Short mmCIF file of C-alpha atoms in Angstrom, two decimals:
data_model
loop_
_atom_site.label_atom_id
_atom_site.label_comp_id
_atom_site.label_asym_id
_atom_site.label_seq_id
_atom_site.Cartn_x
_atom_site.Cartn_y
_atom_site.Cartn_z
CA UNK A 300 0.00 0.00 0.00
CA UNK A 301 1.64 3.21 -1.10
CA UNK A 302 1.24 6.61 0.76
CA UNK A 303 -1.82 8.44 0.57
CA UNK A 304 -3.56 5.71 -1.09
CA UNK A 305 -7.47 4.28 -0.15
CA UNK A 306 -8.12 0.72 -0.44
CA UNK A 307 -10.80 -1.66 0.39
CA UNK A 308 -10.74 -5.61 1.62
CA UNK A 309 -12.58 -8.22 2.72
CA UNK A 310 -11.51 -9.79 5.65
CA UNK A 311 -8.86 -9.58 8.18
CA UNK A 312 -6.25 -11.54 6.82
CA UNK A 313 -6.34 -9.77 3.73
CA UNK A 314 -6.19 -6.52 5.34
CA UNK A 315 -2.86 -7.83 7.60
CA UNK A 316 -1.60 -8.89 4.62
CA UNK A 317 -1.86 -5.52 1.99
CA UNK A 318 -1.51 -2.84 4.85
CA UNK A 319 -0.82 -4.62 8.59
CA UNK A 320 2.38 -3.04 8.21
CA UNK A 321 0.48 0.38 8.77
CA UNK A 322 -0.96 -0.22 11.79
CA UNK A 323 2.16 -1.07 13.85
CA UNK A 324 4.49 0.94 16.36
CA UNK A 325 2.89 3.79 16.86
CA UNK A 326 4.38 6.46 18.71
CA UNK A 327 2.00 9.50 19.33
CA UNK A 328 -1.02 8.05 19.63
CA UNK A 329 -3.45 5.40 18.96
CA UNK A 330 -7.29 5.68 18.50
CA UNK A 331 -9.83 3.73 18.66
CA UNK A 332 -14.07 3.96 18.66
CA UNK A 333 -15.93 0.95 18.64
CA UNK A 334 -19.48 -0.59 19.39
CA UNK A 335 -17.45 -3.22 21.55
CA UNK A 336 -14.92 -5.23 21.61
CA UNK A 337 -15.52 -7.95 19.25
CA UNK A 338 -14.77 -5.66 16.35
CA UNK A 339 -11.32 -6.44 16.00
CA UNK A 340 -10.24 -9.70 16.79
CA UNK A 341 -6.40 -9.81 15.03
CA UNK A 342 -3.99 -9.12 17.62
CA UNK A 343 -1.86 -7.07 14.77
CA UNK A 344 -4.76 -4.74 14.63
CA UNK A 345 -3.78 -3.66 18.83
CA UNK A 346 -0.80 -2.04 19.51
CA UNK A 347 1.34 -4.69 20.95
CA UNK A 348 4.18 -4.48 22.93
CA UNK A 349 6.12 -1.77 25.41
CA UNK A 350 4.45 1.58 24.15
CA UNK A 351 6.14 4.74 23.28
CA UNK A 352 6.70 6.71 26.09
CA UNK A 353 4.54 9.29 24.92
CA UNK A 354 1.84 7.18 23.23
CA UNK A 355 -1.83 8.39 23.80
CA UNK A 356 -4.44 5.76 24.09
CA UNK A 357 -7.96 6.72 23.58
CA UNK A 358 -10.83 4.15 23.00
CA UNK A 359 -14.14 5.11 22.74
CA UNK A 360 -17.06 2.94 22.81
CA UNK A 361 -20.92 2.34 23.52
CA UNK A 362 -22.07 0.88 26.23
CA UNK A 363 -22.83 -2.16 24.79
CA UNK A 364 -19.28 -2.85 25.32
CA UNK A 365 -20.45 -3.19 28.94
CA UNK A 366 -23.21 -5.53 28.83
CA UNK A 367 -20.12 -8.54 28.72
CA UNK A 368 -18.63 -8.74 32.16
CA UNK A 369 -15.26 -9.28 30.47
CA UNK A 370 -15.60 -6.93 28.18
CA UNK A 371 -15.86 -4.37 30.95
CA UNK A 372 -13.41 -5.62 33.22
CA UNK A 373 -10.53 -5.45 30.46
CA UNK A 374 -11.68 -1.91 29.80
CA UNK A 375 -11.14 -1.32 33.04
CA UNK A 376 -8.04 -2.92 33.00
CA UNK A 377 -6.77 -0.81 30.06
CA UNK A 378 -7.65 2.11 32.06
CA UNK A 379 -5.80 1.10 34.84
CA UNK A 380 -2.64 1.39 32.67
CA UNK A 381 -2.90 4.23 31.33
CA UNK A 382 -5.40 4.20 28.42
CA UNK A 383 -8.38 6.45 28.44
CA UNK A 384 -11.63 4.86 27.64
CA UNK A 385 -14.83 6.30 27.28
CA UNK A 386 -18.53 5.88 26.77
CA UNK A 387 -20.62 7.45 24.23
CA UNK A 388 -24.66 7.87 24.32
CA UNK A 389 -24.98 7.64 20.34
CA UNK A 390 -24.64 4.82 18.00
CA UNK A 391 -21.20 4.61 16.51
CA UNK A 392 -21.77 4.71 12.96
CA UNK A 393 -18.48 3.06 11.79
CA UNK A 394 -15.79 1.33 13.98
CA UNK A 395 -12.43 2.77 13.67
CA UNK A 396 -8.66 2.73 14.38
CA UNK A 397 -5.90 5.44 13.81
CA UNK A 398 -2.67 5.78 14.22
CA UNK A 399 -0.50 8.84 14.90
CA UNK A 400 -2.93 10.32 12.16
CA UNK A 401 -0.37 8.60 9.13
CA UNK A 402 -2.73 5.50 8.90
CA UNK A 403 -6.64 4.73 9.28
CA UNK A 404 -8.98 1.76 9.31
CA UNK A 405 -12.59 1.99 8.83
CA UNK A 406 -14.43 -1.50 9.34
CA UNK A 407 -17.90 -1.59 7.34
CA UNK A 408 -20.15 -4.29 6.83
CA UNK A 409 -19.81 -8.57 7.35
CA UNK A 410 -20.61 -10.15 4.12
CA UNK A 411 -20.30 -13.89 3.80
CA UNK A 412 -18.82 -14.35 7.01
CA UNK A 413 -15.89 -11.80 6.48
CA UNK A 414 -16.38 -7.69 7.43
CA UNK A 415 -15.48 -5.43 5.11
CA UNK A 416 -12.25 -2.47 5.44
CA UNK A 417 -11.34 0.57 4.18
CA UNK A 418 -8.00 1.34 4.90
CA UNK A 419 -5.91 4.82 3.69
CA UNK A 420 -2.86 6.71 4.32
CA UNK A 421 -4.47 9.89 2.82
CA UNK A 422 -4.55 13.17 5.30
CA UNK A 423 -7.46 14.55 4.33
CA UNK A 424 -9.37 11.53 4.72
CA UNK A 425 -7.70 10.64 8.36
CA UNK A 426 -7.90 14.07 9.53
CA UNK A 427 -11.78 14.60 8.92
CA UNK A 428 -12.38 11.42 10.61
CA UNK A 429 -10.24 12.47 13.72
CA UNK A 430 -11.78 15.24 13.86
CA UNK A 431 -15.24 13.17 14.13
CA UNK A 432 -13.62 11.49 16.32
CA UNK A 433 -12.52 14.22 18.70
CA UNK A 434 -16.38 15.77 18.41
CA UNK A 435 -17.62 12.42 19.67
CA UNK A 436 -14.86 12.09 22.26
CA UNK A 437 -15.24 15.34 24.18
CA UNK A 438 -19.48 14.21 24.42
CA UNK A 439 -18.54 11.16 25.73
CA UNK A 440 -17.91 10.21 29.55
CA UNK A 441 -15.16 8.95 30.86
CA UNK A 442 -15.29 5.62 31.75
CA UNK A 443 -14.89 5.70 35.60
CA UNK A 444 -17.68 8.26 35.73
CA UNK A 445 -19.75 6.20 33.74
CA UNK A 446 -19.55 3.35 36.04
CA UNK A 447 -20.23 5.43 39.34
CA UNK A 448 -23.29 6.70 38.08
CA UNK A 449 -26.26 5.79 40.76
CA UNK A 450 -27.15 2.47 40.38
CA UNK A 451 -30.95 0.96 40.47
CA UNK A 452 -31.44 -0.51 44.39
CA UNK A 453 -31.86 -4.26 43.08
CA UNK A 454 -32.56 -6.76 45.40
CA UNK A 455 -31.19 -10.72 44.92
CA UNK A 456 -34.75 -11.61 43.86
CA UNK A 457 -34.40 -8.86 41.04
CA UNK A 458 -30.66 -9.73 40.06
CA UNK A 459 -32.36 -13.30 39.90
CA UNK A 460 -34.73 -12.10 37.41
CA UNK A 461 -32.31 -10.20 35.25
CA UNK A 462 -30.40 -13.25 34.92
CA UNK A 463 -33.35 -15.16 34.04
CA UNK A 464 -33.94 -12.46 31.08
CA UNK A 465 -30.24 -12.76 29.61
CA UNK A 466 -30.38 -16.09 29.68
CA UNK A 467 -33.75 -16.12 26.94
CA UNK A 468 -35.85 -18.38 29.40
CA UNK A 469 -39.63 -18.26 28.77
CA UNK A 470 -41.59 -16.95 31.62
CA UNK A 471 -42.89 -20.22 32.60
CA UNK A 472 -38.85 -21.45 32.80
CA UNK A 473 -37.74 -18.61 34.97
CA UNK A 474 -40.99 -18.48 37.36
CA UNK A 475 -39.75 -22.27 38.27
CA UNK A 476 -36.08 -21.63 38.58
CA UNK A 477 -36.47 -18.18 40.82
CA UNK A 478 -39.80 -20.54 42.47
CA UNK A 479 -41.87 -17.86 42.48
CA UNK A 480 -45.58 -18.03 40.35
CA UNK A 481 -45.62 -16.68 36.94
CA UNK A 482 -47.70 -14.02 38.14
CA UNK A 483 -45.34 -12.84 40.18
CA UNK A 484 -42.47 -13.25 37.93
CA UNK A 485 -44.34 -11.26 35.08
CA UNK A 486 -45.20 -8.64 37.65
CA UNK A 487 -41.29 -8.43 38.94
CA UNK A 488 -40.21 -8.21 34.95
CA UNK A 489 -42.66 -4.87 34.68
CA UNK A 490 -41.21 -3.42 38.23
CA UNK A 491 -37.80 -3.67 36.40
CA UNK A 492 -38.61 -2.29 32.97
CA UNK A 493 -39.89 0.55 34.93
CA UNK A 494 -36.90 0.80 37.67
CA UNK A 495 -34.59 0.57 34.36
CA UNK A 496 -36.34 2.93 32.44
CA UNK A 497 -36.14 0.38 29.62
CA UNK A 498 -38.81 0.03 26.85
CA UNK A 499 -38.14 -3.55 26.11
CA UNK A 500 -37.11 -6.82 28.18
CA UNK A 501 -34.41 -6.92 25.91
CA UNK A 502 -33.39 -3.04 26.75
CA UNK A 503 -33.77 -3.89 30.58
CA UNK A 504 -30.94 -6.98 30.13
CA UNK A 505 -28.87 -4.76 28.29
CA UNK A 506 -29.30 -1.64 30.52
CA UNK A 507 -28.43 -4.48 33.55
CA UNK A 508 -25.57 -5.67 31.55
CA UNK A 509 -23.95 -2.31 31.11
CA UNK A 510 -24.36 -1.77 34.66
CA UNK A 511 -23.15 -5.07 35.85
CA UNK A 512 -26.13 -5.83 37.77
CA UNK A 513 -26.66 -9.57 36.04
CA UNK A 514 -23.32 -10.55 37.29
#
């Protein structure tokens, strides 16, 4: 891949191979924004390594990145060394890495199994997209505040019936595993929705998840 040059790929082994190089060493800084962690799975795609001594880590993510109690305990981690994470409100329209504004990745779409990249040396391209980037950043919270936001006063019955809802039971399933009666169970689901301020079962295990109340 030459300087200033655009190209698109399919798949991460092709990307590693035509422009892997590009997205090694960095030195000033290295950027990331992300729905979660499962976009980029190639270890050549993380900085790897001692840093530079003046490297810049920022991540930025949604809180879906959250919901996986591994997920956030390695952002955490991260943090803990030095990286600054944070947590953004909107959808992230396109999951991204640069470094030290000389190289950029933009993933796009799965098709067939394999996600789509755009990758480019060009500086007009990078530096509009850092600039994005920097918008959305200075929105977002930082990822320690995020996590000491008041939590929801859940009792072990209620943690009981969050888990119940990540898990996909039917209501009949999870009123005999928590041993209470259906009607009860459906009654304690509502109380939650409402306690969540979620619009959906699904948004209430997800709004647990992110607050790492299921675990």
């Amino acid at each position: 891949m030459s300087d200033h040059q655009v190209i698109a790929v399919r798949g991460e082994a092709e990307l590693i191979r035509r422009a892997g190089h590009l997205f090694t060493d960095a030195r000033t800084e290295f950027v990331c924004a992300a729905t979660d962690l499962r976009t980029w799975s190639h270890p050549r795609l993380r900085p790897t390594g001692e840093p530079a001594p003046d490297l810049r880590v920022r991540k930025l993510f949604t809180s879906a990145a959250l919901c996986d109690p591994r997920q956030r305990q390695h952002l955490l981690r991260i943090a803990d060394v030095g990286a600054e994470v944070r947590i953004c409100a909107a959808p992230l329209p396109h999951e991204t890495i640069i470094i030290d504004r000389r190289a950029m990745i933009l993933a796009g779409a799965t098709t067939a199994g394999e996600r789509e990249f755009t990758a480019t040396t060009a500086p007009t391209f990078i530096n509009g997209v850092h600039a994005l980037f920097d918008a959305t950043w200075h929105t977002a919270i930082p990822l320690t505040d995020y996590l000491r936001q008041e939590l929801p006063q859940i009792d072990q019955a209620g943690r009981s019936v969050l888990q119940a809802l990540n898990a996909g039971l039917t209501d009949e399933a999870a009123a005999r595993r928590i041993g209470v009666s259906l009607r009860t169970y459906r009654r304690r689901v509502a109380e939650l929705m409402t306690l969540l301020d979620a619009n959906s079962r699904f948004q209430a295990g997800a709004r647990a998840g992110e607050l790492g109340l299921t675990s």
